[in-house]
XYZ file of C-alpha atoms in Angstrom:
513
model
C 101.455 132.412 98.098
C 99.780 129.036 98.071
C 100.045 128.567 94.383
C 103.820 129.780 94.567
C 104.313 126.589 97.356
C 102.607 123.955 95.466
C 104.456 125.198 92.042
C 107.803 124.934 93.964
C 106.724 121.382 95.186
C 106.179 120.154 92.209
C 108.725 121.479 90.579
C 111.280 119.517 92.608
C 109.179 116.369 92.313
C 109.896 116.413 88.634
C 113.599 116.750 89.009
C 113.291 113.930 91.453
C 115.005 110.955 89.563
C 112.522 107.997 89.335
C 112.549 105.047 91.249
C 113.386 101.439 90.063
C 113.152 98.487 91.603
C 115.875 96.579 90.397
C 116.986 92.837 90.830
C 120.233 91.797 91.783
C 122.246 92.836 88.293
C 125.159 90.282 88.771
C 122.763 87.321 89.183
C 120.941 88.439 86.095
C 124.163 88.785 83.624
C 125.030 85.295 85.205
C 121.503 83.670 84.103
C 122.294 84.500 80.873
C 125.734 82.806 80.623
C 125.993 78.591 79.488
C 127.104 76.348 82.469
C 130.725 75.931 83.037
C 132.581 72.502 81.668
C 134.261 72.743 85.324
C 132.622 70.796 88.243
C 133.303 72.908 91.151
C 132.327 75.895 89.250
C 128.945 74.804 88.131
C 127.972 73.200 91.812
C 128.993 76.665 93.542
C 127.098 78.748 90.728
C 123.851 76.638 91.310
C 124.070 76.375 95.278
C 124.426 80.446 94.838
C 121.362 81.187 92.684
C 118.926 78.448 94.707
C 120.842 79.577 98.500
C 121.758 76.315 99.228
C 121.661 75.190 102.226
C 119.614 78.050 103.232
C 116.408 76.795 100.903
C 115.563 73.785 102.513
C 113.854 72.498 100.292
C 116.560 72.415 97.416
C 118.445 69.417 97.516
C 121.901 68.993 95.969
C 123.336 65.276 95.853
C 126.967 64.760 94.573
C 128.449 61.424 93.364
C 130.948 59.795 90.873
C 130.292 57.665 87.510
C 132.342 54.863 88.153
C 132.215 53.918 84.487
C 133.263 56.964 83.482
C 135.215 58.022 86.142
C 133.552 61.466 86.122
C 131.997 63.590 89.176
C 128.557 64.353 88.840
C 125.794 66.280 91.064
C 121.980 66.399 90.621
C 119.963 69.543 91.906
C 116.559 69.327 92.288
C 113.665 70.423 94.655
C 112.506 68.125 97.060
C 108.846 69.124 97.625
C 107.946 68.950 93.592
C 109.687 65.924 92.544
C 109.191 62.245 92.665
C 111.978 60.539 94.956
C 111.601 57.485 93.804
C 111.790 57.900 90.246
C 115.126 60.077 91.285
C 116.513 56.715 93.161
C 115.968 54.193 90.921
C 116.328 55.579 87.571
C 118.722 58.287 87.699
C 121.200 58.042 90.382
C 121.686 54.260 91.168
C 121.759 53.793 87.191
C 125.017 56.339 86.604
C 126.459 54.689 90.146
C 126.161 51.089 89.224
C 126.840 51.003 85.752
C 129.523 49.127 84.759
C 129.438 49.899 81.172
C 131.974 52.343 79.618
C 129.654 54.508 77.900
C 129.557 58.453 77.174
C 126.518 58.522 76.187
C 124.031 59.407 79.494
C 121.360 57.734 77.415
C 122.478 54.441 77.244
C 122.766 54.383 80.702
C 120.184 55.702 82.536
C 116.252 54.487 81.778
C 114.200 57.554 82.891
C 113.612 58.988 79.723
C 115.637 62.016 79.015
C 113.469 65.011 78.446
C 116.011 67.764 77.034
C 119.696 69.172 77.741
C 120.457 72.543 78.236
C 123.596 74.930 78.556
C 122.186 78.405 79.348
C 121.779 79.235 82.930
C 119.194 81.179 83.435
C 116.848 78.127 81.028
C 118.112 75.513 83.697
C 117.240 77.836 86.460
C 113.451 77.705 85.313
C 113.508 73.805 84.573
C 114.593 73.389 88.266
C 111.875 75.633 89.473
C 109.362 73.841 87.414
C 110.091 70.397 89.270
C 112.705 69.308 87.108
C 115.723 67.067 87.868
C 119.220 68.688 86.327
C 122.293 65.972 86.293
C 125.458 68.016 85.515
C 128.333 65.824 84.493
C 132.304 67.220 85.006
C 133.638 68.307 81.627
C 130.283 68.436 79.786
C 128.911 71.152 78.186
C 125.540 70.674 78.807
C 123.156 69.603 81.730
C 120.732 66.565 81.174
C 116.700 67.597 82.015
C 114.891 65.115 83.740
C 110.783 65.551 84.293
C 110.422 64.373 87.728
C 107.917 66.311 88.557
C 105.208 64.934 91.521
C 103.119 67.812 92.685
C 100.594 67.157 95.315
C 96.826 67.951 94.843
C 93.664 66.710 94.580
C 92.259 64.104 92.275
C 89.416 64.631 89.456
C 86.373 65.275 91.498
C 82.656 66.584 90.180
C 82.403 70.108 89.256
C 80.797 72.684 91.941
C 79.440 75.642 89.706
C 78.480 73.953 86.472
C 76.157 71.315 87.800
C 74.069 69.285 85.170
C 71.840 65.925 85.694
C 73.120 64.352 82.335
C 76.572 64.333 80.808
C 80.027 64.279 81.866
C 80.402 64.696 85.324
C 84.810 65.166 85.332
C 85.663 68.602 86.473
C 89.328 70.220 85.643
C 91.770 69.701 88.833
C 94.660 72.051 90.241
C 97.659 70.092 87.816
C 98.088 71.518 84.616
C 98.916 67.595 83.146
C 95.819 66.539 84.250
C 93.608 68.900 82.234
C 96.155 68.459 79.279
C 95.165 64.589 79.506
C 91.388 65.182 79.877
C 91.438 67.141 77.481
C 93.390 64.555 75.222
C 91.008 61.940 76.080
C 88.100 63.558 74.937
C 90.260 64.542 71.596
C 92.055 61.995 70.323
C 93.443 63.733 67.030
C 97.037 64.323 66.052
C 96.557 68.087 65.083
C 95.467 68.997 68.865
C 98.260 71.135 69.936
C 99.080 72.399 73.894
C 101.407 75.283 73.165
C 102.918 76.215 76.245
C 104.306 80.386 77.032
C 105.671 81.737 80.243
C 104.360 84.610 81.633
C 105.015 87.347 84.821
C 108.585 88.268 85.390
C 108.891 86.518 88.891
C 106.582 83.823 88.871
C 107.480 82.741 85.784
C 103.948 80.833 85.337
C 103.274 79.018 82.445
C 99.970 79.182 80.215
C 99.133 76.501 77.499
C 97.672 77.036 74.478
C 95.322 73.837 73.584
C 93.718 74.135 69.777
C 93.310 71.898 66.790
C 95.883 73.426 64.195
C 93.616 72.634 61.179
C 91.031 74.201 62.948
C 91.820 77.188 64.164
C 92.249 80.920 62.443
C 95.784 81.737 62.721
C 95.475 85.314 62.520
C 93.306 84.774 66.070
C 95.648 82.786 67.192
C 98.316 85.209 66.829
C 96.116 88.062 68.036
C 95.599 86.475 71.557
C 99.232 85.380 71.825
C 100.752 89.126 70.796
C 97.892 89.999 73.838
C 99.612 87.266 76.013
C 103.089 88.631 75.785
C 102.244 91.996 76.064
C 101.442 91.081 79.535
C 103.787 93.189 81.883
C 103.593 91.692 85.392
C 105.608 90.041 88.489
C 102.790 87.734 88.750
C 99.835 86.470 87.903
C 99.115 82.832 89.666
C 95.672 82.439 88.654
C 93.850 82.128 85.666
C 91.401 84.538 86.795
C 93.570 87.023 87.171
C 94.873 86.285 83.694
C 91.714 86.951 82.597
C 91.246 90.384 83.419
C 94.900 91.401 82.063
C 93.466 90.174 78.567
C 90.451 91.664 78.164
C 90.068 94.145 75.638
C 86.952 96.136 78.236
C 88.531 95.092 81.824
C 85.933 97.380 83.501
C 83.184 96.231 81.194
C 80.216 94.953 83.186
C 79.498 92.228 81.115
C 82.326 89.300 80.614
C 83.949 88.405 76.571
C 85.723 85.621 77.674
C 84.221 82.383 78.704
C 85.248 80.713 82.030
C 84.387 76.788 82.782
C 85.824 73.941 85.315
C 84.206 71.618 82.975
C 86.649 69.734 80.660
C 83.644 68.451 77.878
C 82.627 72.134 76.961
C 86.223 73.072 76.472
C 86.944 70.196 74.095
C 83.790 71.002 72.517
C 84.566 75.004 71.597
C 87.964 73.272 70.813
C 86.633 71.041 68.158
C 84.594 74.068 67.016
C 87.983 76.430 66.460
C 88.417 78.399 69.304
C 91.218 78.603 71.540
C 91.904 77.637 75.464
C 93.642 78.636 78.170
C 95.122 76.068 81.173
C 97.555 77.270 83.662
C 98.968 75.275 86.638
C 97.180 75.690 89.984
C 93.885 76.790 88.257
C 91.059 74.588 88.192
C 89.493 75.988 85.094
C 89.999 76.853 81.606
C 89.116 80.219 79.182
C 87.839 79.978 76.067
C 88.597 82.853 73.559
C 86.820 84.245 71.985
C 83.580 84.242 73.525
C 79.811 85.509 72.549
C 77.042 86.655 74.530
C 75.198 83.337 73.336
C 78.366 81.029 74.543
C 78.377 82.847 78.004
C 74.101 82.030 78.386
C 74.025 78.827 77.018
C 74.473 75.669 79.461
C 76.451 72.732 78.652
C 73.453 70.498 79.483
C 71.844 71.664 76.702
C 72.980 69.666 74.332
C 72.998 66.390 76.454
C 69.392 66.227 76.289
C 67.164 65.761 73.774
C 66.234 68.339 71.644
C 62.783 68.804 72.753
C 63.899 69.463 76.356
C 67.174 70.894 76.101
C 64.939 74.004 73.670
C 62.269 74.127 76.982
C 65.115 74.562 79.471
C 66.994 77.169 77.645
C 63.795 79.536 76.344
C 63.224 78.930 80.210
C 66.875 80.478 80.987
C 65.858 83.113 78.855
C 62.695 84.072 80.108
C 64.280 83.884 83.825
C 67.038 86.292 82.036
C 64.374 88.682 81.667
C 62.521 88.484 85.067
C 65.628 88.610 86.616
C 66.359 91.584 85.288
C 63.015 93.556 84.902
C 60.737 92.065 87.552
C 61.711 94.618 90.222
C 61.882 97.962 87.621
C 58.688 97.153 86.067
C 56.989 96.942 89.161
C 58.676 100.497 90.512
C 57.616 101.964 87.138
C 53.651 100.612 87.413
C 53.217 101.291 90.977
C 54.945 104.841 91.043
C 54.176 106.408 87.214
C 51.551 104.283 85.518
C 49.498 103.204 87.841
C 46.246 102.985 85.071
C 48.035 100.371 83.556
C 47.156 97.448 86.393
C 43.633 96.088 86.479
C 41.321 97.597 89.383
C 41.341 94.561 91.739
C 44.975 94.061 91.671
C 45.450 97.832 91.806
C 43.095 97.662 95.136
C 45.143 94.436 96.435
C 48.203 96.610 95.883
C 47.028 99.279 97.533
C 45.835 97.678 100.445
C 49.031 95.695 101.340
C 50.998 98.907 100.727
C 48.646 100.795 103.255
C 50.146 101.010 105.748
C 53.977 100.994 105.017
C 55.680 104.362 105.016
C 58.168 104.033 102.443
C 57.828 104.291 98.783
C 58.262 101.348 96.726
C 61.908 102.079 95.483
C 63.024 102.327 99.026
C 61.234 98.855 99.997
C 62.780 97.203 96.402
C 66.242 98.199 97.133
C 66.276 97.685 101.067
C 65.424 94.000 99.815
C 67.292 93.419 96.931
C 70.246 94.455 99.282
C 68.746 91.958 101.758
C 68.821 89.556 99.401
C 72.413 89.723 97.896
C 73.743 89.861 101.853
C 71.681 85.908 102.262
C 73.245 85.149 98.937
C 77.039 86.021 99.720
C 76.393 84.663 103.671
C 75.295 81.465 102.691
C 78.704 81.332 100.053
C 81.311 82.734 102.783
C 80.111 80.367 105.620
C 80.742 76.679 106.355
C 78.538 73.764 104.150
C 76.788 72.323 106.559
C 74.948 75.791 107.967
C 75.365 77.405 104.664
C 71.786 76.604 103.512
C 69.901 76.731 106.994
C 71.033 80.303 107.156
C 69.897 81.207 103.460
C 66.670 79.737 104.187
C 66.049 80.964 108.162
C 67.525 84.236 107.026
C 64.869 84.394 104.227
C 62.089 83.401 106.375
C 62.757 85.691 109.622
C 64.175 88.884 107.837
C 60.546 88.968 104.924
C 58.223 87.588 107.557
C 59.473 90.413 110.121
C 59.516 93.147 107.627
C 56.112 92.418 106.936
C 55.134 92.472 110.218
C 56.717 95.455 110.778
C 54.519 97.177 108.096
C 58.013 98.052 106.672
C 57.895 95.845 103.454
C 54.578 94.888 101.702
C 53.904 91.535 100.969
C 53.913 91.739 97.061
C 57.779 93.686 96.870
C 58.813 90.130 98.844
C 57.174 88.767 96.112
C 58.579 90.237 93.635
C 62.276 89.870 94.809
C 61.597 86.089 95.509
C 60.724 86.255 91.559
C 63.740 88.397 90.627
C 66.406 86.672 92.712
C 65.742 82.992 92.141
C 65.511 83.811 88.418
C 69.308 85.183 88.238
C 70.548 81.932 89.644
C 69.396 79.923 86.128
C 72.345 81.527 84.685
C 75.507 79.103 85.123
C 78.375 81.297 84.260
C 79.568 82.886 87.478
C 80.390 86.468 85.293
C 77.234 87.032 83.383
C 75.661 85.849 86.816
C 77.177 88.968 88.276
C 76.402 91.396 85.384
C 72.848 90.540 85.578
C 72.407 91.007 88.920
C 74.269 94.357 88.815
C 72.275 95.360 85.810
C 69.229 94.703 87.633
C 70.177 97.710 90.585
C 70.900 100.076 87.267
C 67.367 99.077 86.046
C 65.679 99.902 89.480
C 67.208 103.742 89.520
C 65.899 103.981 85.717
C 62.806 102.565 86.574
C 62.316 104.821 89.528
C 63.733 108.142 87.600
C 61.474 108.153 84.429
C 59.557 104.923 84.888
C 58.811 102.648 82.140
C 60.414 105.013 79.605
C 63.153 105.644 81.893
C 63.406 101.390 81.549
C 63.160 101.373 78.468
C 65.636 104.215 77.638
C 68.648 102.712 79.202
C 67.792 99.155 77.986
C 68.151 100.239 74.630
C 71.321 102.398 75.433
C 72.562 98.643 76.953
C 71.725 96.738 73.635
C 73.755 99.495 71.852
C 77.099 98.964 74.275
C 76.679 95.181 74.167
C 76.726 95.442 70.339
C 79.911 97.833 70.391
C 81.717 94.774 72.686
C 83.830 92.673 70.879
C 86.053 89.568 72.066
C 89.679 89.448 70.169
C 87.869 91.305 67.511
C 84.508 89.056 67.361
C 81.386 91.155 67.937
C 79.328 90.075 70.870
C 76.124 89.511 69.330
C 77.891 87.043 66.094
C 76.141 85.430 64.499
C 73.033 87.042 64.578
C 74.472 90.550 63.860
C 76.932 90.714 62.125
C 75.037 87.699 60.217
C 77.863 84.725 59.666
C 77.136 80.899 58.877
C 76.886 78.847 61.629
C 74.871 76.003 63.483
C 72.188 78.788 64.120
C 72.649 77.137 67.789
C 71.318 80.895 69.368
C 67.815 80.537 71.612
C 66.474 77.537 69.986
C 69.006 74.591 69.196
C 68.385 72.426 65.700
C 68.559 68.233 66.044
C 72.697 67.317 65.878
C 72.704 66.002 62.453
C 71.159 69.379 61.299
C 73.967 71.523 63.058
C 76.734 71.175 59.932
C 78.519 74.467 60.408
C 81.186 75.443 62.648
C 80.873 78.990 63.896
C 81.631 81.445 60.764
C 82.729 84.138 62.512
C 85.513 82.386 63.587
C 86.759 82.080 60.128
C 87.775 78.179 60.808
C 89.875 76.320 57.707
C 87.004 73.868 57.947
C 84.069 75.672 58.354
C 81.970 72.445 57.143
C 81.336 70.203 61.085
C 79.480 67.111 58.792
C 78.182 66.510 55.382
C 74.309 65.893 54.340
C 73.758 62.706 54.745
């Protein structure tokens, strides 16, 4: 009887007609019509699509050409646009002008970005911050770029902190970056290709690469990827990133994400390909390698002595971070015969007394740990420290006290967590400190060989990873030419290739000298 109900319900689910959310059909056929040559026509259309004076913030200001003896009317939105600039060189220019003239060019000074007929094109300009002068009897609307958005200036960078280098940090205004960027490359074939994505938001993502750099059979790869895209919105360029990922629930990251404007230019000068989008403080770089994602832009602002000791130390933390806590799980619990006597007996006599076993005590402080970490992120500056710290002190000293957490597992977490925090990049910061909880159940199911058993199951799925077809681990396997810039960095004048596996049209950075 119950399988004869549930048949019938689904049976008329199916002839249920789907459901589409539609937008309003006349106002689409209109956007896709030219602008009329009428006045009144064009004013009415323009106050319908933007609900004028509804939308307060869309402003609509008519006015004759004396010169021509023509009405006019500029539409524009208030809170994006310059005012002044609007004033001056726009409105008292086609007022005063004495000048018969029918060319708008010779009379105004702003300088004229474009003209445009289509509807729906002019629609977007206007959203964008735009100015759009439509003149009785013409055609075509004149595209001025007014824009002024509001936001904050170039300021230091908060995640990517180095002693020596550049200290600029991308802002929130998309022309900003674009000029950093620019001032850092000054070469003619740097190109910021612009593409609108998301249905309503109509955002727009640029494209900055050299063009006699970069492999146009990547290029084309991430922008097929780019307008495959099918969403209303996407208003950050961290949510962009996840809609282009080839893995989205992959644990580990393949593109590279920085607020820092010098490391973009210099993937950019090295082929690859960037990502800027308006409102987002940041960049992507595509593709991107395991080595791109550990490697710290600081590196390469010191000399090559140091910059070689700080990143064999990033990769030594790399591996405390992520072992320190499994290894000692596996020793205490399976092979205990593998610590010497006197630290087996100092072991033993700080875990005397505490009732739990040691995978219990690991993860109850590991958890302990991450809950300081994310409370001293989520609350204000000024306290955000003291608590890390207080919390730290209280919560171990008390669980020791408590004969609840031996002294060496606090230890051993101190070891584990400060280690994860030498890695910069905010992603592979999270995938190591996940990885480290799948490392503690391995390490506590089989021990050592349970370790060791899923870390080389994890070097097979990090091989298998690719980024916009690059393999993870490039160069070193697949072997390609390149700078050999992997764990140890050469001098500058020794690094003469760009990356090979990029397949750049000039793969050759300098010549011998």
């Amino acid at each position: 009887m119950k399988k004869r109900l549930f048949k019938t319900f689904f049976n008329e689910l199916n002839k249920t007609p789907p459901y589409n959310e539609k937008s309003n059909e006349l106002e689409i056929q209109l956007k896709e019509q030219d602008i009329s040559t009428h006045y009144e026509q064009s004013l009415t259309t323009f106050k319908s699509i933007f609900s004028y004076p509804q939308n307060t913030d869309i402003k609509v200001r008519e006015f004759t050409i004396r010169s021509l003896n023509r009405r006019a009317f500029i539409i524009f939105i208030s809170t994006m646009v310059d005012h002044k600039s609007i004033q001056d060189s726009i409105v008292e220019k086609l007022i005063e002008n004495q000048v018969p003239s029918g060319n708008i060019a010779d009379i105004i000074s702003y300088p004229m970005e474009r003209t445009a007929a289509n509807i729906g094109e002019i629609t977007d300009y206007i959203c964008g911050g735009v100015t759009a002068l439509f003149i009785d009897g013409d055609s075509q609307c004149y595209i001025f770029e007014t824009t002024k958005v509001r936001g904050r200036g170039i300021e230091k960078t908060d995640n990517e902190i180095i002693v020596k280098g550049a200290k600029e940090s991308f802002n929130e205004r998309v022309a900003d970056n674009i000029g950093l960027l620019r001032k850092k490359i000054k070469n003619e074939n740097l190109i910021v290709e612009s593409k609108v994505i998301s249905k309503r938001s109509r955002n727009d993502v640029f494209l900055v690469y050299e063009k006699d750099l970069v492999n146009d059979k990547l290029l084309q790869k991430i922008k097929e990827r780019l307008d495959s895209i099918d969403s209303d919105k996407i208003l950050d360029l961290s949510i962009l990133e996840q809609h282009l990922e080839e893995r989205p629930r992959s644990l580990f990251p393949t593109i590279l994400y920085t607020e820092r404007p010098d490391r973009a230019a210099s993937y950019i000068e090295e082929g690859h390909i960037i990502l800027l989008m308006s409102n987002s403080p940041s960049c992507l770089i595509m593709p991107a390698t395991f080595w791109s994602l550990i490697h710290s832009p600081e590196d390469h602002y010191l000399r090559t002595p140091y910059g070689n000791f700080i990143r064999i130390l990033r990769f030594a933390a790399l591996f405390v971070a992520v072992f320190t806590s499994s290894l000692y799980i596996a020793i205490t619990n399976y092979h205990v015969g593998m610590i010497p006597p006197d630290l087996l007996m100092a072991i033993a006599g700080t875990r005397e007394r505490v009732p739990l076993p040691s995978i219990i005590e690991i993860l109850m402080m590991e958890m302990a740990f991450e809950l300081i970490r994310e409370a001293g992120l989520r609350v204000p500056s000024p306290i955000g420290p003291t608590i890390g710290i207080v919390g730290a002190l209280i919560l171990g000293q008390a669980a020791v006290q408590a004969n609840i957490i031996s002294p060496i597992v606090i230890i051993v977490i101190a070891l584990s967590g400060l280690s994860s925090f030498i890695i910069s990049d905010i992603s592979m910061n999270f995938a190591i400190r996940l990885a480290r909880f799948l490392f503690i159940f391995a390490a506590g199911f089989l021990g050592i060989y349970g370790a060791t058993a899923f870390f080389m199951a994890s070097l097979f799925y990090l091989v298998s990873l690719k980024s916009f077809g690059i393999p993870y681990f490039a160069p070193m396997t697949p072997h390609s030419i390149s700078s050999k810039d992997l764990i140890v960095r050469h001098v500058p004048f020794k690094e003469r290739f760009r990356p090979g596996y990029l397949k750049p049209k000039d793969l050759v950075r300098q010549r011998k000298g």
